[in-house]
mmCIF file of C-alpha atoms in Angstrom:
data_model
loop_
_atom_site.group_PDB
_atom_site.id
_atom_site.type_symbol
_atom_site.label_atom_id
_atom_site.label_comp_id
_atom_site.label_asym_id
_atom_site.label_seq_id
_atom_site.Cartn_x
_atom_site.Cartn_y
_atom_site.Cartn_z
ATOM 1 C CA MET A 7 9.355 31.302 19.840
ATOM 2 C CA SER A 8 5.847 29.320 18.908
ATOM 3 C CA ILE A 9 6.343 25.835 17.281
ATOM 4 C CA ILE A 10 5.073 25.920 13.391
ATOM 5 C CA LEU A 11 5.501 22.292 12.833
ATOM 6 C CA GLU A 12 5.279 19.061 15.322
ATOM 7 C CA VAL A 13 5.207 15.577 14.462
ATOM 8 C CA GLU A 14 4.723 12.879 16.688
ATOM 9 C CA ASP A 15 5.097 8.724 16.035
ATOM 10 C CA LEU A 16 5.429 9.476 12.320
ATOM 11 C CA LEU A 17 5.523 5.949 10.157
ATOM 12 C CA ILE A 18 6.032 6.119 6.309
ATOM 13 C CA ARG A 19 6.090 2.845 4.386
ATOM 14 C CA ARG A 20 7.033 2.730 0.916
ATOM 15 C CA GLY A 21 6.464 -0.468 -1.241
ATOM 16 C CA GLY A 22 5.725 -2.375 1.995
ATOM 17 C CA ALA A 23 9.224 -1.376 3.843
ATOM 18 C CA LYS A 24 9.404 1.349 6.404
ATOM 19 C CA VAL A 25 11.224 4.473 5.466
ATOM 20 C CA ILE A 26 10.700 6.599 8.060
ATOM 21 C CA GLU A 27 10.158 6.019 11.779
ATOM 22 C CA LEU A 28 10.233 9.419 13.690
ATOM 23 C CA PRO A 29 9.124 9.318 17.338
ATOM 24 C CA TYR A 30 9.388 13.099 17.615
ATOM 25 C CA PHE A 31 10.269 16.194 15.505
ATOM 26 C CA SER A 32 9.373 19.872 15.992
ATOM 27 C CA MET A 33 10.750 23.250 14.581
ATOM 28 C CA SER A 34 10.115 26.805 15.712
ATOM 29 C CA ALA A 35 8.515 29.489 13.340
ATOM 30 C CA GLU A 36 11.211 31.280 11.331
ATOM 31 C CA GLU A 37 13.913 28.347 12.036
ATOM 32 C CA LYS A 38 15.503 26.962 9.252
ATOM 33 C CA VAL A 39 16.209 23.063 9.285
ATOM 34 C CA ALA A 40 18.662 20.675 7.144
ATOM 35 C CA VAL A 41 17.712 17.072 7.019
ATOM 36 C CA VAL A 42 20.920 15.592 5.943
ATOM 37 C CA GLY A 43 22.080 11.988 5.249
ATOM 38 C CA PRO A 44 23.478 9.810 2.339
ATOM 39 C CA ASN A 45 21.351 8.482 -0.598
ATOM 40 C CA GLY A 46 18.511 6.305 0.677
ATOM 41 C CA ALA A 47 18.545 7.490 4.251
ATOM 42 C CA GLY A 48 14.849 8.733 3.655
ATOM 43 C CA LYS A 49 15.141 12.448 3.331
ATOM 44 C CA SER A 50 12.913 12.541 0.267
ATOM 45 C CA SER A 51 10.292 10.437 2.088
ATOM 46 C CA LEU A 52 10.407 12.523 5.142
ATOM 47 C CA LEU A 53 9.664 16.047 3.185
ATOM 48 C CA LEU A 54 6.958 14.519 1.099
ATOM 49 C CA GLY A 55 5.438 12.914 4.224
ATOM 50 C CA LEU A 56 5.609 16.466 5.984
ATOM 51 C CA ALA A 57 4.036 17.900 2.875
ATOM 52 C CA CYS A 58 1.378 15.193 2.923
ATOM 53 C CA LEU A 59 2.176 14.125 -0.547
ATOM 54 C CA ILE A 60 2.411 10.386 0.206
ATOM 55 C CA GLU A 61 0.344 8.753 2.551
ATOM 56 C CA ARG A 62 1.605 8.302 6.353
ATOM 57 C CA ALA A 63 1.036 4.809 7.619
ATOM 58 C CA SER A 64 0.566 6.268 11.246
ATOM 59 C CA GLY A 65 1.441 9.274 13.145
ATOM 60 C CA ARG A 66 0.318 12.606 13.649
ATOM 61 C CA ILE A 67 1.305 16.221 12.135
ATOM 62 C CA SER A 68 0.337 19.624 13.709
ATOM 63 C CA PHE A 69 0.701 23.040 11.987
ATOM 64 C CA ARG A 70 0.644 26.011 14.416
ATOM 65 C CA GLY A 71 -1.097 23.727 16.991
ATOM 66 C CA ALA A 72 -3.770 22.207 14.752
ATOM 67 C CA GLU A 73 -3.723 18.778 13.811
ATOM 68 C CA VAL A 74 -3.475 18.074 10.009
ATOM 69 C CA SER A 75 -5.949 15.485 9.360
ATOM 70 C CA SER A 76 -6.939 14.077 6.159
ATOM 71 C CA HIS A 77 -9.442 16.414 5.781
ATOM 72 C CA ALA A 78 -7.401 19.409 6.590
ATOM 73 C CA GLU A 79 -4.560 18.285 4.115
ATOM 74 C CA ILE A 80 -5.503 20.608 1.154
ATOM 75 C CA ALA A 81 -5.881 23.819 3.405
ATOM 76 C CA TYR A 82 -2.573 22.737 5.003
ATOM 77 C CA ARG A 83 -0.789 22.547 1.609
ATOM 78 C CA ARG A 84 -2.004 26.010 0.553
ATOM 79 C CA ARG A 85 -0.086 27.303 3.561
ATOM 80 C CA ILE A 86 3.276 25.828 2.554
ATOM 81 C CA ALA A 87 5.409 25.477 -0.498
ATOM 82 C CA VAL A 88 7.570 22.462 -1.972
ATOM 83 C CA VAL A 89 10.609 22.895 -4.230
ATOM 84 C CA PHE A 90 11.996 19.398 -5.802
ATOM 85 C CA GLN A 91 15.288 18.799 -7.266
ATOM 86 C CA GLU A 92 13.809 18.910 -10.722
ATOM 87 C CA PRO A 93 12.182 22.304 -11.202
ATOM 88 C CA LEU A 94 9.158 21.064 -13.006
ATOM 89 C CA LEU A 95 8.431 24.414 -14.911
ATOM 90 C CA PHE A 96 5.352 24.583 -16.931
ATOM 91 C CA ASP A 97 6.017 25.015 -20.570
ATOM 92 C CA THR A 98 5.153 28.985 -20.588
ATOM 93 C CA THR A 99 6.964 31.699 -19.837
ATOM 94 C CA VAL A 100 8.974 32.494 -16.593
ATOM 95 C CA LEU A 101 6.660 34.983 -15.518
ATOM 96 C CA ASP A 102 3.361 33.067 -16.011
ATOM 97 C CA ASN A 103 5.182 30.142 -14.198
ATOM 98 C CA VAL A 104 5.707 32.389 -10.994
ATOM 99 C CA ALA A 105 2.317 33.792 -11.217
ATOM 100 C CA GLU A 106 0.143 30.524 -11.663
ATOM 101 C CA GLY A 107 0.193 29.436 -7.889
ATOM 102 C CA LEU A 108 -0.927 33.058 -7.137
ATOM 103 C CA ARG A 109 -3.887 32.727 -9.515
ATOM 104 C CA ILE A 110 -4.863 29.526 -8.153
ATOM 105 C CA ARG A 111 -5.086 31.030 -4.696
ATOM 106 C CA GLY A 112 -7.355 33.778 -6.277
ATOM 107 C CA LYS A 113 -4.723 36.829 -7.381
ATOM 108 C CA GLY A 114 -5.988 38.670 -10.180
ATOM 109 C CA ARG A 115 -4.038 38.322 -13.277
ATOM 110 C CA GLY A 116 -2.316 41.984 -12.787
ATOM 111 C CA GLU A 117 -1.577 41.486 -9.058
ATOM 112 C CA ALA A 118 -0.338 37.870 -9.400
ATOM 113 C CA ARG A 119 2.037 39.172 -12.074
ATOM 114 C CA ASP A 120 3.449 42.212 -9.945
ATOM 115 C CA ILE A 121 3.863 39.710 -7.237
ATOM 116 C CA ALA A 122 5.663 37.168 -9.451
ATOM 117 C CA ARG A 123 7.989 39.949 -10.698
ATOM 118 C CA ASP A 124 9.316 40.953 -7.409
ATOM 119 C CA SER A 125 9.934 37.263 -6.395
ATOM 120 C CA LEU A 126 11.849 36.886 -9.461
ATOM 121 C CA ASN A 127 13.957 39.824 -8.749
ATOM 122 C CA LEU A 128 14.364 38.572 -5.226
ATOM 123 C CA PHE A 129 16.395 35.733 -6.993
ATOM 124 C CA LYS A 130 18.215 37.885 -9.583
ATOM 125 C CA VAL A 131 16.364 36.364 -12.531
ATOM 126 C CA GLY A 132 13.674 39.493 -13.149
ATOM 127 C CA HIS A 133 15.613 39.796 -16.341
ATOM 128 C CA LEU A 134 13.832 36.285 -17.753
ATOM 129 C CA THR A 135 10.163 37.144 -17.287
ATOM 130 C CA GLY A 136 9.296 36.892 -21.020
ATOM 131 C CA ARG A 137 11.623 33.649 -21.737
ATOM 132 C CA SER A 138 10.297 30.223 -22.150
ATOM 133 C CA ALA A 139 10.785 28.104 -18.897
ATOM 134 C CA HIS A 140 12.123 25.265 -21.091
ATOM 135 C CA LYS A 141 15.244 27.066 -22.514
ATOM 136 C CA LEU A 142 16.474 28.052 -18.977
ATOM 137 C CA SER A 143 19.857 26.870 -17.542
ATOM 138 C CA GLY A 144 19.858 24.433 -14.458
ATOM 139 C CA GLY A 145 20.519 27.371 -12.353
ATOM 140 C CA GLU A 146 18.125 30.036 -13.741
ATOM 141 C CA ALA A 147 15.386 27.049 -13.812
ATOM 142 C CA GLN A 148 16.018 26.228 -10.122
ATOM 143 C CA ARG A 149 16.002 30.086 -9.049
ATOM 144 C CA VAL A 150 12.568 30.404 -11.071
ATOM 145 C CA SER A 151 11.360 27.202 -9.282
ATOM 146 C CA LEU A 152 12.642 28.986 -5.793
ATOM 147 C CA ALA A 153 10.963 32.181 -6.928
ATOM 148 C CA ARG A 154 7.510 30.364 -7.482
ATOM 149 C CA ALA A 155 7.479 29.182 -3.875
ATOM 150 C CA PHE A 156 8.112 32.272 -2.411
ATOM 151 C CA ALA A 157 5.797 34.143 -4.471
ATOM 152 C CA VAL A 158 2.762 32.469 -2.429
ATOM 153 C CA ARG A 159 4.436 33.746 0.915
ATOM 154 C CA PRO A 160 4.527 30.066 2.324
ATOM 155 C CA GLU A 161 4.372 29.966 5.989
ATOM 156 C CA LEU A 162 6.749 26.996 5.491
ATOM 157 C CA LEU A 163 8.923 25.858 2.620
ATOM 158 C CA LEU A 164 9.981 22.175 2.100
ATOM 159 C CA MET A 165 12.980 21.618 -0.383
ATOM 160 C CA ASP A 166 14.185 18.174 -1.439
ATOM 161 C CA GLU A 167 17.623 18.372 -2.834
ATOM 162 C CA PRO A 168 17.273 21.538 -4.610
ATOM 163 C CA PHE A 169 20.645 22.209 -5.808
ATOM 164 C CA SER A 170 22.017 18.810 -6.080
ATOM 165 C CA SER A 171 22.160 18.932 -10.182
ATOM 166 C CA LEU A 172 23.812 21.989 -10.458
ATOM 167 C CA ASP A 173 27.595 22.547 -10.697
ATOM 168 C CA LEU A 174 29.694 23.626 -7.637
ATOM 169 C CA PRO A 175 29.962 27.340 -7.986
ATOM 170 C CA THR A 176 26.251 27.803 -8.995
ATOM 171 C CA ARG A 177 25.323 25.363 -5.966
ATOM 172 C CA ILE A 178 27.274 27.712 -3.529
ATOM 173 C CA GLU A 179 25.919 30.824 -4.907
ATOM 174 C CA LEU A 180 22.329 29.970 -5.068
ATOM 175 C CA ALA A 181 22.585 28.658 -1.487
ATOM 176 C CA GLU A 182 23.996 31.633 -0.224
ATOM 177 C CA ASP A 183 21.268 33.444 -1.875
ATOM 178 C CA LEU A 184 18.566 31.337 -0.456
ATOM 179 C CA GLY A 185 19.918 31.596 3.015
ATOM 180 C CA ARG A 186 19.826 35.325 3.065
ATOM 181 C CA ILE A 187 16.490 35.329 1.480
ATOM 182 C CA LEU A 188 15.212 32.890 4.125
ATOM 183 C CA HIS A 189 16.659 34.781 7.162
ATOM 184 C CA GLU A 190 15.337 38.366 5.763
ATOM 185 C CA SER A 191 12.003 37.027 5.172
ATOM 186 C CA GLY A 192 11.581 34.783 8.607
ATOM 187 C CA THR A 193 10.184 31.955 6.593
ATOM 188 C CA ALA A 194 10.406 28.593 7.838
ATOM 189 C CA ALA A 195 12.290 26.283 5.899
ATOM 190 C CA ILE A 196 13.161 22.563 5.941
ATOM 191 C CA ILE A 197 15.660 21.333 2.969
ATOM 192 C CA ALA A 198 16.590 17.896 2.470
ATOM 193 C CA THR A 199 20.233 17.639 1.111
ATOM 194 C CA HIS A 200 23.552 15.233 1.477
ATOM 195 C CA ASP A 201 25.762 18.086 1.035
ATOM 196 C CA ARG A 202 26.598 20.082 3.905
ATOM 197 C CA ILE A 203 28.046 23.091 1.881
ATOM 198 C CA GLU A 204 24.171 23.758 1.396
ATOM 199 C CA ALA A 205 23.351 23.428 5.118
ATOM 200 C CA PHE A 206 25.915 25.876 6.187
ATOM 201 C CA HIS A 207 24.681 28.613 4.050
ATOM 202 C CA VAL A 208 21.142 28.134 4.730
ATOM 203 C CA VAL A 209 19.891 26.508 8.198
ATOM 204 C CA ASP A 210 20.303 26.912 11.971
ATOM 205 C CA ARG A 211 20.018 23.154 12.689
ATOM 206 C CA LEU A 212 20.976 19.961 11.278
ATOM 207 C CA VAL A 213 19.267 16.549 11.542
ATOM 208 C CA VAL A 214 21.226 13.725 10.402
ATOM 209 C CA ILE A 215 19.331 10.662 9.327
ATOM 210 C CA ASP A 216 20.066 7.200 8.301
ATOM 211 C CA GLY A 217 17.800 4.210 7.854
ATOM 212 C CA GLY A 218 14.485 6.646 8.415
ATOM 213 C CA LYS A 219 15.654 7.504 11.768
ATOM 214 C CA ILE A 220 17.259 10.597 13.559
ATOM 215 C CA ILE A 221 20.832 9.498 14.465
ATOM 216 C CA GLN A 222 21.829 13.120 15.853
ATOM 217 C CA GLU A 223 20.698 16.842 15.534
ATOM 218 C CA GLY A 224 22.145 20.206 16.336
ATOM 219 C CA THR A 225 23.897 23.260 15.255
ATOM 220 C CA PRO A 226 26.016 22.689 12.024
ATOM 221 C CA LYS A 227 29.148 23.480 13.965
ATOM 222 C CA GLU A 228 27.931 21.344 17.085
ATOM 223 C CA VAL A 229 27.285 18.337 14.559
ATOM 224 C CA LEU A 230 30.617 18.507 12.818
ATOM 225 C CA ALA A 231 32.555 19.146 15.865
ATOM 226 C CA GLN A 232 30.941 16.488 18.020
ATOM 227 C CA PRO A 233 29.880 13.677 15.935
ATOM 228 C CA ALA A 234 27.431 11.344 17.996
ATOM 229 C CA ASN A 235 28.848 8.004 16.292
ATOM 230 C CA ALA A 236 31.223 6.758 13.520
ATOM 231 C CA PHE A 237 28.467 7.233 10.926
ATOM 232 C CA VAL A 238 27.936 10.724 11.533
ATOM 233 C CA ALA A 239 31.752 11.272 11.632
ATOM 234 C CA ALA A 240 32.077 9.545 8.066
ATOM 235 C CA PHE A 241 29.124 11.497 6.486
ATOM 236 C CA ARG A 242 30.731 14.694 7.966
ATOM 237 C CA ARG A 243 34.078 13.797 5.809
ATOM 238 C CA THR A 244 32.175 12.649 2.894
ATOM 239 C CA SER A 245 29.426 15.092 2.469
ATOM 240 C CA GLY A 246 31.382 18.043 0.758
ATOM 241 C CA SER A 247 33.694 20.799 2.006
ATOM 242 C CA ALA A 248 32.395 24.040 4.084
#
C-alpha cells in the first residue's frame, strides 16, 4: 500500500524547549494510527506539527510523495482535516457548521448542505441540523465536529484527544462509531490519546511516545502483550481498560 505521510528528522520546539524529536515516521494510505502517551508526552505538539499549525524547527514532511514546504502548506491543509479536543463550533446551526468547510472549498450552498446532511447522518446526528451548535451536549458536539471534518472528504484526518472530555459510555460508543466509519471510508487517520480504549476501537497501529520521542510501535495487541520497557508496561496498566 502506498505511503500517504512521511516524516524525517522532525524537530519541534515550544517555548525554547524540544517537545518533539522524530527521526522517522510514515503511514500508509487507509492506515489508522494512535499516538499514545501520558499528558505532556508531546502528542498534541506532534499532531499540530503534522498539520503545519505550529512551526517546526527542522525536518521534512511529505504528503503522497511531495514535500510540504512552507509554500505548499495551505494546499496541504485543504487535503486534511483536524479535530480538536474541544469541538470549536461556530455560533450558528449544526447544519451550517458542517457545511462551512465545504463552502470555503467552493461548493454551492445547496450542494454543501446536502453533503453536510449526509455527514451528520453518518455520525447519527442528522436530527440536529436546525439546532444551535451551542446548545448541544458534549457527545453531540463532538459528533458534529467529526461530521464537519468528514464532510470535506479529507485524505488524512488528525484528531487530538477528541473524546477526553466525554463520559465513559459516550466515549466508547463514539469510538466504536468512528472506527467503523474510518474503516468503511478508507480514510487515513491519526488520533492522539492517553486512553487505549479509544485506540482499540479505532486504529491498526499504536505509537507510544514520551518526552517527544517514539518509545515503541506496533499493533495494539503487540504493544500491550510485549511492552518494550517499564514505561510502556506502566502506561498499559494505567491508560484505561480495553
